[in-house]
Amino acid sequence: MIELRTPAEIEQMKAAGRFVASVLEATRDAADVGVNLLELDALAHRMIRDAGAESCYIDYHPSFGASPFGKVICTSVNDAVLHGLPHDYRLRDGDLLSLDFAASVDGWVADSALSIVVGDADPADLELIATTERALDAAIAAATVGNRMGDVSAAIGDVADAAGLTVNLDFGGHGVGRTMHGDPHVPNDGRRKRGLPLRAGLVVAIEPWFMRGTDEIYTDRDGWTLRSKDGSRGAHSEHTVAITPDGPLVLTARAS
């Protein structure tokens, strides 16, 4: 069921957006060569506890997960493109790391993701990350009253196409509110002027994620981490966005 939020409810959701942004900033800044993925998860866990927030991940057990996630942040490295389960791995020079985090503050959820390279970066990795960011910006700009969901999806797909990338449609964006994943689904490609009419009060997580060499994925033996079928690297960018009469409002905007 699609739920529209009142202006007062969107105002309440801002606290969750600010908190999620702060955790991503902290874990991004802590990520460096030699840092263990479990250290990043522990940092996010401390911040959740200190803020009195609630993790959306630790007990999360959807049909596509082998078991409850058990951690509080997704850490996807290189060919791990989504749902990376933190494990005993120390980041290496040149690793492409995607961080995806969602939490609930006072009963409201926000969800966001970013990608970085630790150490010396391959320019191709930086361009892949920049492509997801351009796609996210284009999608947010299309998230206006009077447009349709297809306009948002097509904006993402157009950026991918211009970069010579194909798009996996198995996973995409989603509604956000009292829970992390709700209606509507936000595909990462689509046709303009098709789909759900966008109305004020709709809050969605928009999340383009691209792989450099394929659009096919498989599930790692850990039962969670999704990897590119050909071993190519992936990147992921995401924001929680409220559609308002005055335009899109990015609830998870980061200070830097």
PDB file of C-alpha atoms in Angstrom:
ATOM      1  CA  MET A   1       0.000   0.000   0.000  1.00  0.00           C
ATOM      2  CA  ILE A   2       1.291   3.435  -0.948  1.00  0.00           C
ATOM      3  CA  GLU A   3       1.086   5.966   1.864  1.00  0.00           C
ATOM      4  CA  LEU A   4       1.381   9.732   1.502  1.00  0.00           C
ATOM      5  CA  ARG A   5       2.939  11.683   4.351  1.00  0.00           C
ATOM      6  CA  THR A   6       1.654  14.981   5.694  1.00  0.00           C
ATOM      7  CA  PRO A   7       3.987  17.991   5.856  1.00  0.00           C
ATOM      8  CA  ALA A   8       4.186  17.449   9.640  1.00  0.00           C
ATOM      9  CA  GLU A   9       5.219  13.816   9.154  1.00  0.00           C
ATOM     10  CA  ILE A  10       7.872  14.752   6.608  1.00  0.00           C
ATOM     11  CA  GLU A  11       9.200  17.259   9.123  1.00  0.00           C
ATOM     12  CA  GLN A  12       9.449  14.443  11.678  1.00  0.00           C
ATOM     13  CA  MET A  13      11.305  12.262   9.168  1.00  0.00           C
ATOM     14  CA  LYS A  14      14.099  14.811   8.876  1.00  0.00           C
ATOM     15  CA  ALA A  15      15.704  13.571  12.112  1.00  0.00           C
ATOM     16  CA  ALA A  16      16.079  10.080  10.668  1.00  0.00           C
ATOM     17  CA  GLY A  17      17.509  11.526   7.464  1.00  0.00           C
ATOM     18  CA  ARG A  18      20.085  13.600   9.357  1.00  0.00           C
ATOM     19  CA  PHE A  19      21.098  10.616  11.468  1.00  0.00           C
ATOM     20  CA  VAL A  20      21.519   8.287   8.499  1.00  0.00           C
ATOM     21  CA  ALA A  21      23.577  10.941   6.719  1.00  0.00           C
ATOM     22  CA  SER A  22      25.814  11.363   9.785  1.00  0.00           C
ATOM     23  CA  VAL A  23      26.496   7.624  10.032  1.00  0.00           C
ATOM     24  CA  LEU A  24      27.417   7.413   6.360  1.00  0.00           C
ATOM     25  CA  GLU A  25      29.727  10.407   6.740  1.00  0.00           C
ATOM     26  CA  ALA A  26      31.408   8.828   9.777  1.00  0.00           C
ATOM     27  CA  THR A  27      31.872   5.395   8.230  1.00  0.00           C
ATOM     28  CA  ARG A  28      33.026   6.894   4.937  1.00  0.00           C
ATOM     29  CA  ASP A  29      35.632   8.988   6.748  1.00  0.00           C
ATOM     30  CA  ALA A  30      36.764   5.986   8.809  1.00  0.00           C
ATOM     31  CA  ALA A  31      37.184   3.730   5.772  1.00  0.00           C
ATOM     32  CA  ASP A  32      40.838   3.466   4.776  1.00  0.00           C
ATOM     33  CA  VAL A  33      43.424   0.934   3.733  1.00  0.00           C
ATOM     34  CA  GLY A  34      43.781  -1.600   6.559  1.00  0.00           C
ATOM     35  CA  VAL A  35      40.416  -0.863   8.185  1.00  0.00           C
ATOM     36  CA  ASN A  36      38.299  -3.964   8.811  1.00  0.00           C
ATOM     37  CA  LEU A  37      34.706  -4.040   7.574  1.00  0.00           C
ATOM     38  CA  LEU A  38      33.688  -5.210  11.044  1.00  0.00           C
ATOM     39  CA  GLU A  39      35.164  -1.994  12.466  1.00  0.00           C
ATOM     40  CA  LEU A  40      32.890   0.048  10.217  1.00  0.00           C
ATOM     41  CA  ASP A  41      29.896  -1.998  11.347  1.00  0.00           C
ATOM     42  CA  ALA A  42      30.919  -1.500  14.996  1.00  0.00           C
ATOM     43  CA  LEU A  43      31.173   2.262  14.444  1.00  0.00           C
ATOM     44  CA  ALA A  44      27.677   2.385  12.951  1.00  0.00           C
ATOM     45  CA  HIS A  45      26.395   0.217  15.801  1.00  0.00           C
ATOM     46  CA  ARG A  46      27.840   2.605  18.422  1.00  0.00           C
ATOM     47  CA  MET A  47      26.265   5.582  16.715  1.00  0.00           C
ATOM     48  CA  ILE A  48      22.870   3.849  16.659  1.00  0.00           C
ATOM     49  CA  ARG A  49      23.140   3.080  20.365  1.00  0.00           C
ATOM     50  CA  ASP A  50      24.333   6.561  21.303  1.00  0.00           C
ATOM     51  CA  ALA A  51      21.510   8.207  19.342  1.00  0.00           C
ATOM     52  CA  GLY A  52      18.797   5.938  20.709  1.00  0.00           C
ATOM     53  CA  ALA A  53      17.997   4.912  17.141  1.00  0.00           C
ATOM     54  CA  GLU A  54      17.024   1.472  15.856  1.00  0.00           C
ATOM     55  CA  SER A  55      18.740  -0.599  13.173  1.00  0.00           C
ATOM     56  CA  CYS A  56      16.655  -1.557  10.157  1.00  0.00           C
ATOM     57  CA  TYR A  57      19.116  -4.308   9.187  1.00  0.00           C
ATOM     58  CA  ILE A  58      20.158  -6.407  12.158  1.00  0.00           C
ATOM     59  CA  ASP A  59      16.950  -8.487  12.348  1.00  0.00           C
ATOM     60  CA  TYR A  60      15.990  -8.025   8.698  1.00  0.00           C
ATOM     61  CA  HIS A  61      15.121 -11.364   7.061  1.00  0.00           C
ATOM     62  CA  PRO A  62      13.349 -11.006   3.707  1.00  0.00           C
ATOM     63  CA  SER A  63      12.752 -13.928   1.346  1.00  0.00           C
ATOM     64  CA  PHE A  64      15.989 -13.273  -0.554  1.00  0.00           C
ATOM     65  CA  GLY A  65      18.181 -13.380   2.588  1.00  0.00           C
ATOM     66  CA  ALA A  66      19.452 -16.712   3.923  1.00  0.00           C
ATOM     67  CA  SER A  67      19.066 -15.614   7.553  1.00  0.00           C
ATOM     68  CA  PRO A  68      18.598 -12.410   9.590  1.00  0.00           C
ATOM     69  CA  PHE A  69      21.224  -9.924   8.361  1.00  0.00           C
ATOM     70  CA  GLY A  70      22.889  -9.685  11.781  1.00  0.00           C
ATOM     71  CA  LYS A  71      24.808  -6.448  11.097  1.00  0.00           C
ATOM     72  CA  VAL A  72      23.758  -2.792  10.938  1.00  0.00           C
ATOM     73  CA  ILE A  73      25.360  -1.546   7.701  1.00  0.00           C
ATOM     74  CA  CYS A  74      25.968  -3.006   4.248  1.00  0.00           C
ATOM     75  CA  THR A  75      29.626  -2.977   3.180  1.00  0.00           C
ATOM     76  CA  SER A  76      29.980  -4.026  -0.471  1.00  0.00           C
ATOM     77  CA  VAL A  77      33.541  -4.265  -1.818  1.00  0.00           C
ATOM     78  CA  ASN A  78      34.540  -4.338  -5.493  1.00  0.00           C
ATOM     79  CA  ASP A  79      32.416  -6.999  -7.263  1.00  0.00           C
ATOM     80  CA  ALA A  80      30.062  -7.072  -4.263  1.00  0.00           C
ATOM     81  CA  VAL A  81      27.446  -4.657  -5.504  1.00  0.00           C
ATOM     82  CA  LEU A  82      24.565  -4.788  -2.992  1.00  0.00           C
ATOM     83  CA  HIS A  83      23.747  -6.129   0.475  1.00  0.00           C
ATOM     84  CA  GLY A  84      27.389  -6.674   1.372  1.00  0.00           C
ATOM     85  CA  LEU A  85      27.472  -8.504   4.713  1.00  0.00           C
ATOM     86  CA  PRO A  86      30.285  -7.095   6.913  1.00  0.00           C
ATOM     87  CA  HIS A  87      32.905  -9.757   7.595  1.00  0.00           C
ATOM     88  CA  ASP A  88      36.534 -10.083   8.630  1.00  0.00           C
ATOM     89  CA  TYR A  89      38.125  -8.259   5.701  1.00  0.00           C
ATOM     90  CA  ARG A  90      40.667  -5.434   5.802  1.00  0.00           C
ATOM     91  CA  LEU A  91      40.297  -2.879   3.034  1.00  0.00           C
ATOM     92  CA  ARG A  92      43.100  -2.867   0.472  1.00  0.00           C
ATOM     93  CA  ASP A  93      44.566  -0.117  -1.633  1.00  0.00           C
ATOM     94  CA  GLY A  94      42.206   0.660  -4.507  1.00  0.00           C
ATOM     95  CA  ASP A  95      39.153  -1.138  -3.132  1.00  0.00           C
ATOM     96  CA  LEU A  96      35.796   0.241  -4.233  1.00  0.00           C
ATOM     97  CA  LEU A  97      33.548   0.307  -1.161  1.00  0.00           C
ATOM     98  CA  SER A  98      29.792   0.916  -1.129  1.00  0.00           C
ATOM     99  CA  LEU A  99      28.140   1.741   2.191  1.00  0.00           C
ATOM    100  CA  ASP A 100      24.368   1.363   2.534  1.00  0.00           C
ATOM    101  CA  PHE A 101      22.634   2.278   5.791  1.00  0.00           C
ATOM    102  CA  ALA A 102      19.092   2.595   7.070  1.00  0.00           C
ATOM    103  CA  ALA A 103      17.836   3.349  10.563  1.00  0.00           C
ATOM    104  CA  SER A 104      14.708   4.345  12.419  1.00  0.00           C
ATOM    105  CA  VAL A 105      14.565   7.448  14.621  1.00  0.00           C
ATOM    106  CA  ASP A 106      11.386   8.051  16.639  1.00  0.00           C
ATOM    107  CA  GLY A 107       9.567   5.544  14.451  1.00  0.00           C
ATOM    108  CA  TRP A 108      10.562   7.056  11.089  1.00  0.00           C
ATOM    109  CA  VAL A 109      13.019   5.449   8.672  1.00  0.00           C
ATOM    110  CA  ALA A 110      15.586   6.898   6.294  1.00  0.00           C
ATOM    111  CA  ASP A 111      17.832   4.990   3.871  1.00  0.00           C
ATOM    112  CA  SER A 112      20.922   6.118   1.962  1.00  0.00           C
ATOM    113  CA  ALA A 113      24.069   4.823   0.285  1.00  0.00           C
ATOM    114  CA  LEU A 114      27.366   6.051  -1.130  1.00  0.00           C
ATOM    115  CA  SER A 115      30.457   4.622  -2.794  1.00  0.00           C
ATOM    116  CA  ILE A 116      34.131   5.539  -2.418  1.00  0.00           C
ATOM    117  CA  VAL A 117      37.557   4.217  -3.308  1.00  0.00           C
ATOM    118  CA  VAL A 118      40.094   3.746  -0.515  1.00  0.00           C
ATOM    119  CA  GLY A 119      43.739   4.511  -1.261  1.00  0.00           C
ATOM    120  CA  ASP A 120      44.808   5.059  -4.860  1.00  0.00           C
ATOM    121  CA  ALA A 121      41.794   5.043  -7.148  1.00  0.00           C
ATOM    122  CA  ASP A 122      41.425   3.631 -10.627  1.00  0.00           C
ATOM    123  CA  PRO A 123      39.892   6.441 -12.713  1.00  0.00           C
ATOM    124  CA  ALA A 124      37.402   3.938 -14.118  1.00  0.00           C
ATOM    125  CA  ASP A 125      36.106   3.290 -10.585  1.00  0.00           C
ATOM    126  CA  LEU A 126      35.747   6.997  -9.902  1.00  0.00           C
ATOM    127  CA  GLU A 127      33.815   7.427 -13.128  1.00  0.00           C
ATOM    128  CA  LEU A 128      31.515   4.521 -12.232  1.00  0.00           C
ATOM    129  CA  ILE A 129      30.777   6.130  -8.872  1.00  0.00           C
ATOM    130  CA  ALA A 130      30.225   9.509 -10.528  1.00  0.00           C
ATOM    131  CA  THR A 131      27.799   7.887 -12.975  1.00  0.00           C
ATOM    132  CA  THR A 132      25.625   6.565 -10.141  1.00  0.00           C
ATOM    133  CA  GLU A 133      25.709  10.014  -8.557  1.00  0.00           C
ATOM    134  CA  ARG A 134      24.668  11.705 -11.817  1.00  0.00           C
ATOM    135  CA  ALA A 135      21.858   9.198 -12.182  1.00  0.00           C
ATOM    136  CA  LEU A 136      20.690   9.886  -8.641  1.00  0.00           C
ATOM    137  CA  ASP A 137      20.738  13.637  -9.221  1.00  0.00           C
ATOM    138  CA  ALA A 138      18.775  13.243 -12.462  1.00  0.00           C
ATOM    139  CA  ALA A 139      16.214  11.000 -10.780  1.00  0.00           C
ATOM    140  CA  ILE A 140      15.753  13.400  -7.872  1.00  0.00           C
ATOM    141  CA  ALA A 141      15.212  16.276 -10.299  1.00  0.00           C
ATOM    142  CA  ALA A 142      12.462  14.229 -11.973  1.00  0.00           C
ATOM    143  CA  ALA A 143      10.733  13.447  -8.653  1.00  0.00           C
ATOM    144  CA  THR A 144       8.215  16.270  -8.888  1.00  0.00           C
ATOM    145  CA  VAL A 145       4.447  16.542  -8.542  1.00  0.00           C
ATOM    146  CA  GLY A 146       2.847  15.935 -11.937  1.00  0.00           C
ATOM    147  CA  ASN A 147       5.512  13.556 -13.194  1.00  0.00           C
ATOM    148  CA  ARG A 148       5.215   9.777 -13.071  1.00  0.00           C
ATOM    149  CA  MET A 149       7.461   7.098 -11.644  1.00  0.00           C
ATOM    150  CA  GLY A 150       8.543   6.263 -15.168  1.00  0.00           C
ATOM    151  CA  ASP A 151      10.085   9.732 -15.419  1.00  0.00           C
ATOM    152  CA  VAL A 152      12.242   9.016 -12.372  1.00  0.00           C
ATOM    153  CA  SER A 153      13.245   5.582 -13.652  1.00  0.00           C
ATOM    154  CA  ALA A 154      13.942   6.831 -17.180  1.00  0.00           C
ATOM    155  CA  ALA A 155      16.225   9.557 -15.810  1.00  0.00           C
ATOM    156  CA  ILE A 156      18.368   6.857 -14.186  1.00  0.00           C
ATOM    157  CA  GLY A 157      18.338   4.633 -17.247  1.00  0.00           C
ATOM    158  CA  ASP A 158      19.318   7.489 -19.560  1.00  0.00           C
ATOM    159  CA  VAL A 159      22.444   8.221 -17.513  1.00  0.00           C
ATOM    160  CA  ALA A 160      23.394   4.547 -17.520  1.00  0.00           C
ATOM    161  CA  ASP A 161      22.821   4.277 -21.264  1.00  0.00           C
ATOM    162  CA  ALA A 162      24.941   7.356 -21.969  1.00  0.00           C
ATOM    163  CA  ALA A 163      27.763   5.740 -19.992  1.00  0.00           C
ATOM    164  CA  GLY A 164      27.456   2.470 -21.897  1.00  0.00           C
ATOM    165  CA  LEU A 165      26.111   0.567 -18.890  1.00  0.00           C
ATOM    166  CA  THR A 166      23.259  -1.919 -18.729  1.00  0.00           C
ATOM    167  CA  VAL A 167      20.865  -1.857 -15.783  1.00  0.00           C
ATOM    168  CA  ASN A 168      19.845  -4.711 -13.489  1.00  0.00           C
ATOM    169  CA  LEU A 169      16.168  -4.418 -12.578  1.00  0.00           C
ATOM    170  CA  ASP A 170      16.047  -7.085  -9.850  1.00  0.00           C
ATOM    171  CA  PHE A 171      16.593  -4.482  -7.129  1.00  0.00           C
ATOM    172  CA  GLY A 172      15.810  -0.775  -7.072  1.00  0.00           C
ATOM    173  CA  GLY A 173      14.365   1.980  -4.965  1.00  0.00           C
ATOM    174  CA  HIS A 174      11.312   1.778  -2.729  1.00  0.00           C
ATOM    175  CA  GLY A 175       8.901   3.582  -0.500  1.00  0.00           C
ATOM    176  CA  VAL A 176      10.151   4.629   2.947  1.00  0.00           C
ATOM    177  CA  GLY A 177       8.204   5.553   6.052  1.00  0.00           C
ATOM    178  CA  ARG A 178       7.518   3.566   9.188  1.00  0.00           C
ATOM    179  CA  THR A 179       9.379   0.634   7.626  1.00  0.00           C
ATOM    180  CA  MET A 180      12.466   0.432   5.434  1.00  0.00           C
ATOM    181  CA  HIS A 181      10.929  -1.176   2.368  1.00  0.00           C
ATOM    182  CA  GLY A 182       7.444  -0.296   1.189  1.00  0.00           C
ATOM    183  CA  ASP A 183       5.509   0.597  -1.919  1.00  0.00           C
ATOM    184  CA  PRO A 184       6.078   1.850  -4.514  1.00  0.00           C
ATOM    185  CA  HIS A 185       8.976   0.095  -6.226  1.00  0.00           C
ATOM    186  CA  VAL A 186      11.322   2.524  -8.017  1.00  0.00           C
ATOM    187  CA  PRO A 187      12.988   0.739 -10.972  1.00  0.00           C
ATOM    188  CA  ASN A 188      16.352   1.948 -12.220  1.00  0.00           C
ATOM    189  CA  ASP A 189      15.106   2.151 -15.802  1.00  0.00           C
ATOM    190  CA  GLY A 190      11.726   2.834 -17.331  1.00  0.00           C
ATOM    191  CA  ARG A 191       9.622   4.802 -19.765  1.00  0.00           C
ATOM    192  CA  ARG A 192       8.665   8.411 -19.316  1.00  0.00           C
ATOM    193  CA  LYS A 193       5.053   9.349 -18.650  1.00  0.00           C
ATOM    194  CA  ARG A 194       4.291   5.813 -17.493  1.00  0.00           C
ATOM    195  CA  GLY A 195       3.604   4.389 -14.070  1.00  0.00           C
ATOM    196  CA  LEU A 196       2.476   5.865 -10.773  1.00  0.00           C
ATOM    197  CA  PRO A 197       1.568   9.578 -10.779  1.00  0.00           C
ATOM    198  CA  LEU A 198       3.817  11.380  -8.297  1.00  0.00           C
ATOM    199  CA  ARG A 199       1.924  13.206  -5.572  1.00  0.00           C
ATOM    200  CA  ALA A 200       2.997  15.449  -2.725  1.00  0.00           C
ATOM    201  CA  GLY A 201       3.702  13.415   0.387  1.00  0.00           C
ATOM    202  CA  LEU A 202       5.249  10.421  -1.358  1.00  0.00           C
ATOM    203  CA  VAL A 203       8.588   9.492   0.243  1.00  0.00           C
ATOM    204  CA  VAL A 204      10.909   7.133  -1.624  1.00  0.00           C
ATOM    205  CA  ALA A 205      14.452   5.886  -1.527  1.00  0.00           C
ATOM    206  CA  ILE A 206      15.963   6.339  -4.983  1.00  0.00           C
ATOM    207  CA  GLU A 207      19.023   4.156  -5.503  1.00  0.00           C
ATOM    208  CA  PRO A 208      20.823   3.713  -8.822  1.00  0.00           C
ATOM    209  CA  TRP A 209      23.468   0.996  -8.718  1.00  0.00           C
ATOM    210  CA  PHE A 210      25.513  -0.002 -11.728  1.00  0.00           C
ATOM    211  CA  MET A 211      28.101  -2.632 -12.606  1.00  0.00           C
ATOM    212  CA  ARG A 212      30.854  -1.911 -15.063  1.00  0.00           C
ATOM    213  CA  GLY A 213      30.676  -5.053 -17.188  1.00  0.00           C
ATOM    214  CA  THR A 214      27.322  -6.797 -16.773  1.00  0.00           C
ATOM    215  CA  ASP A 215      23.775  -6.519 -15.507  1.00  0.00           C
ATOM    216  CA  GLU A 216      23.772 -10.025 -14.000  1.00  0.00           C
ATOM    217  CA  ILE A 217      24.291 -10.871 -10.334  1.00  0.00           C
ATOM    218  CA  TYR A 218      24.557 -13.893  -8.064  1.00  0.00           C
ATOM    219  CA  THR A 219      24.310 -14.416  -4.302  1.00  0.00           C
ATOM    220  CA  ASP A 220      27.501 -15.080  -2.369  1.00  0.00           C
ATOM    221  CA  ARG A 221      27.826 -18.120  -0.098  1.00  0.00           C
ATOM    222  CA  ASP A 222      27.107 -15.862   2.901  1.00  0.00           C
ATOM    223  CA  GLY A 223      23.500 -15.821   1.728  1.00  0.00           C
ATOM    224  CA  TRP A 224      23.331 -12.031   1.444  1.00  0.00           C
ATOM    225  CA  THR A 225      26.062 -10.344  -0.578  1.00  0.00           C
ATOM    226  CA  LEU A 226      25.149  -9.811  -4.221  1.00  0.00           C
ATOM    227  CA  ARG A 227      28.070  -9.961  -6.642  1.00  0.00           C
ATOM    228  CA  SER A 228      28.444  -9.173 -10.335  1.00  0.00           C
ATOM    229  CA  LYS A 229      28.382 -12.343 -12.407  1.00  0.00           C
ATOM    230  CA  ASP A 230      31.526 -11.422 -14.346  1.00  0.00           C
ATOM    231  CA  GLY A 231      33.515 -10.086 -11.383  1.00  0.00           C
ATOM    232  CA  SER A 232      33.327  -6.465 -12.515  1.00  0.00           C
ATOM    233  CA  ARG A 233      33.026  -3.720  -9.944  1.00  0.00           C
ATOM    234  CA  GLY A 234      29.828  -1.994  -8.910  1.00  0.00           C
ATOM    235  CA  ALA A 235      28.846   1.318  -7.321  1.00  0.00           C
ATOM    236  CA  HIS A 236      25.728   2.495  -5.508  1.00  0.00           C
ATOM    237  CA  SER A 237      24.237   5.880  -4.621  1.00  0.00           C
ATOM    238  CA  GLU A 238      20.992   6.438  -2.717  1.00  0.00           C
ATOM    239  CA  HIS A 239      18.954   9.128  -0.989  1.00  0.00           C
ATOM    240  CA  THR A 240      15.602   9.236   0.743  1.00  0.00           C
ATOM    241  CA  VAL A 241      13.518  11.874  -1.012  1.00  0.00           C
ATOM    242  CA  ALA A 242      10.164  13.454  -0.123  1.00  0.00           C
ATOM    243  CA  ILE A 243       8.052  14.807  -2.959  1.00  0.00           C
ATOM    244  CA  THR A 244       6.593  18.154  -1.940  1.00  0.00           C
ATOM    245  CA  PRO A 245       4.619  20.918  -3.682  1.00  0.00           C
ATOM    246  CA  ASP A 246       7.859  22.911  -3.734  1.00  0.00           C
ATOM    247  CA  GLY A 247       9.911  20.142  -5.340  1.00  0.00           C
ATOM    248  CA  PRO A 248      11.935  17.164  -4.151  1.00  0.00           C
ATOM    249  CA  LEU A 249      13.333  17.339  -0.616  1.00  0.00           C
ATOM    250  CA  VAL A 250      16.423  15.173   0.046  1.00  0.00           C
ATOM    251  CA  LEU A 251      16.048  13.995   3.636  1.00  0.00           C
ATOM    252  CA  THR A 252      19.427  12.228   3.742  1.00  0.00           C
ATOM    253  CA  ALA A 253      21.530  15.069   2.304  1.00  0.00           C
ATOM    254  CA  ARG A 254      25.062  14.952   3.697  1.00  0.00           C
ATOM    255  CA  ALA A 255      27.054  17.927   4.907  1.00  0.00           C
ATOM    256  CA  SER A 256      30.047  16.817   2.840  1.00  0.00           C
TER     257      SER A 256
END
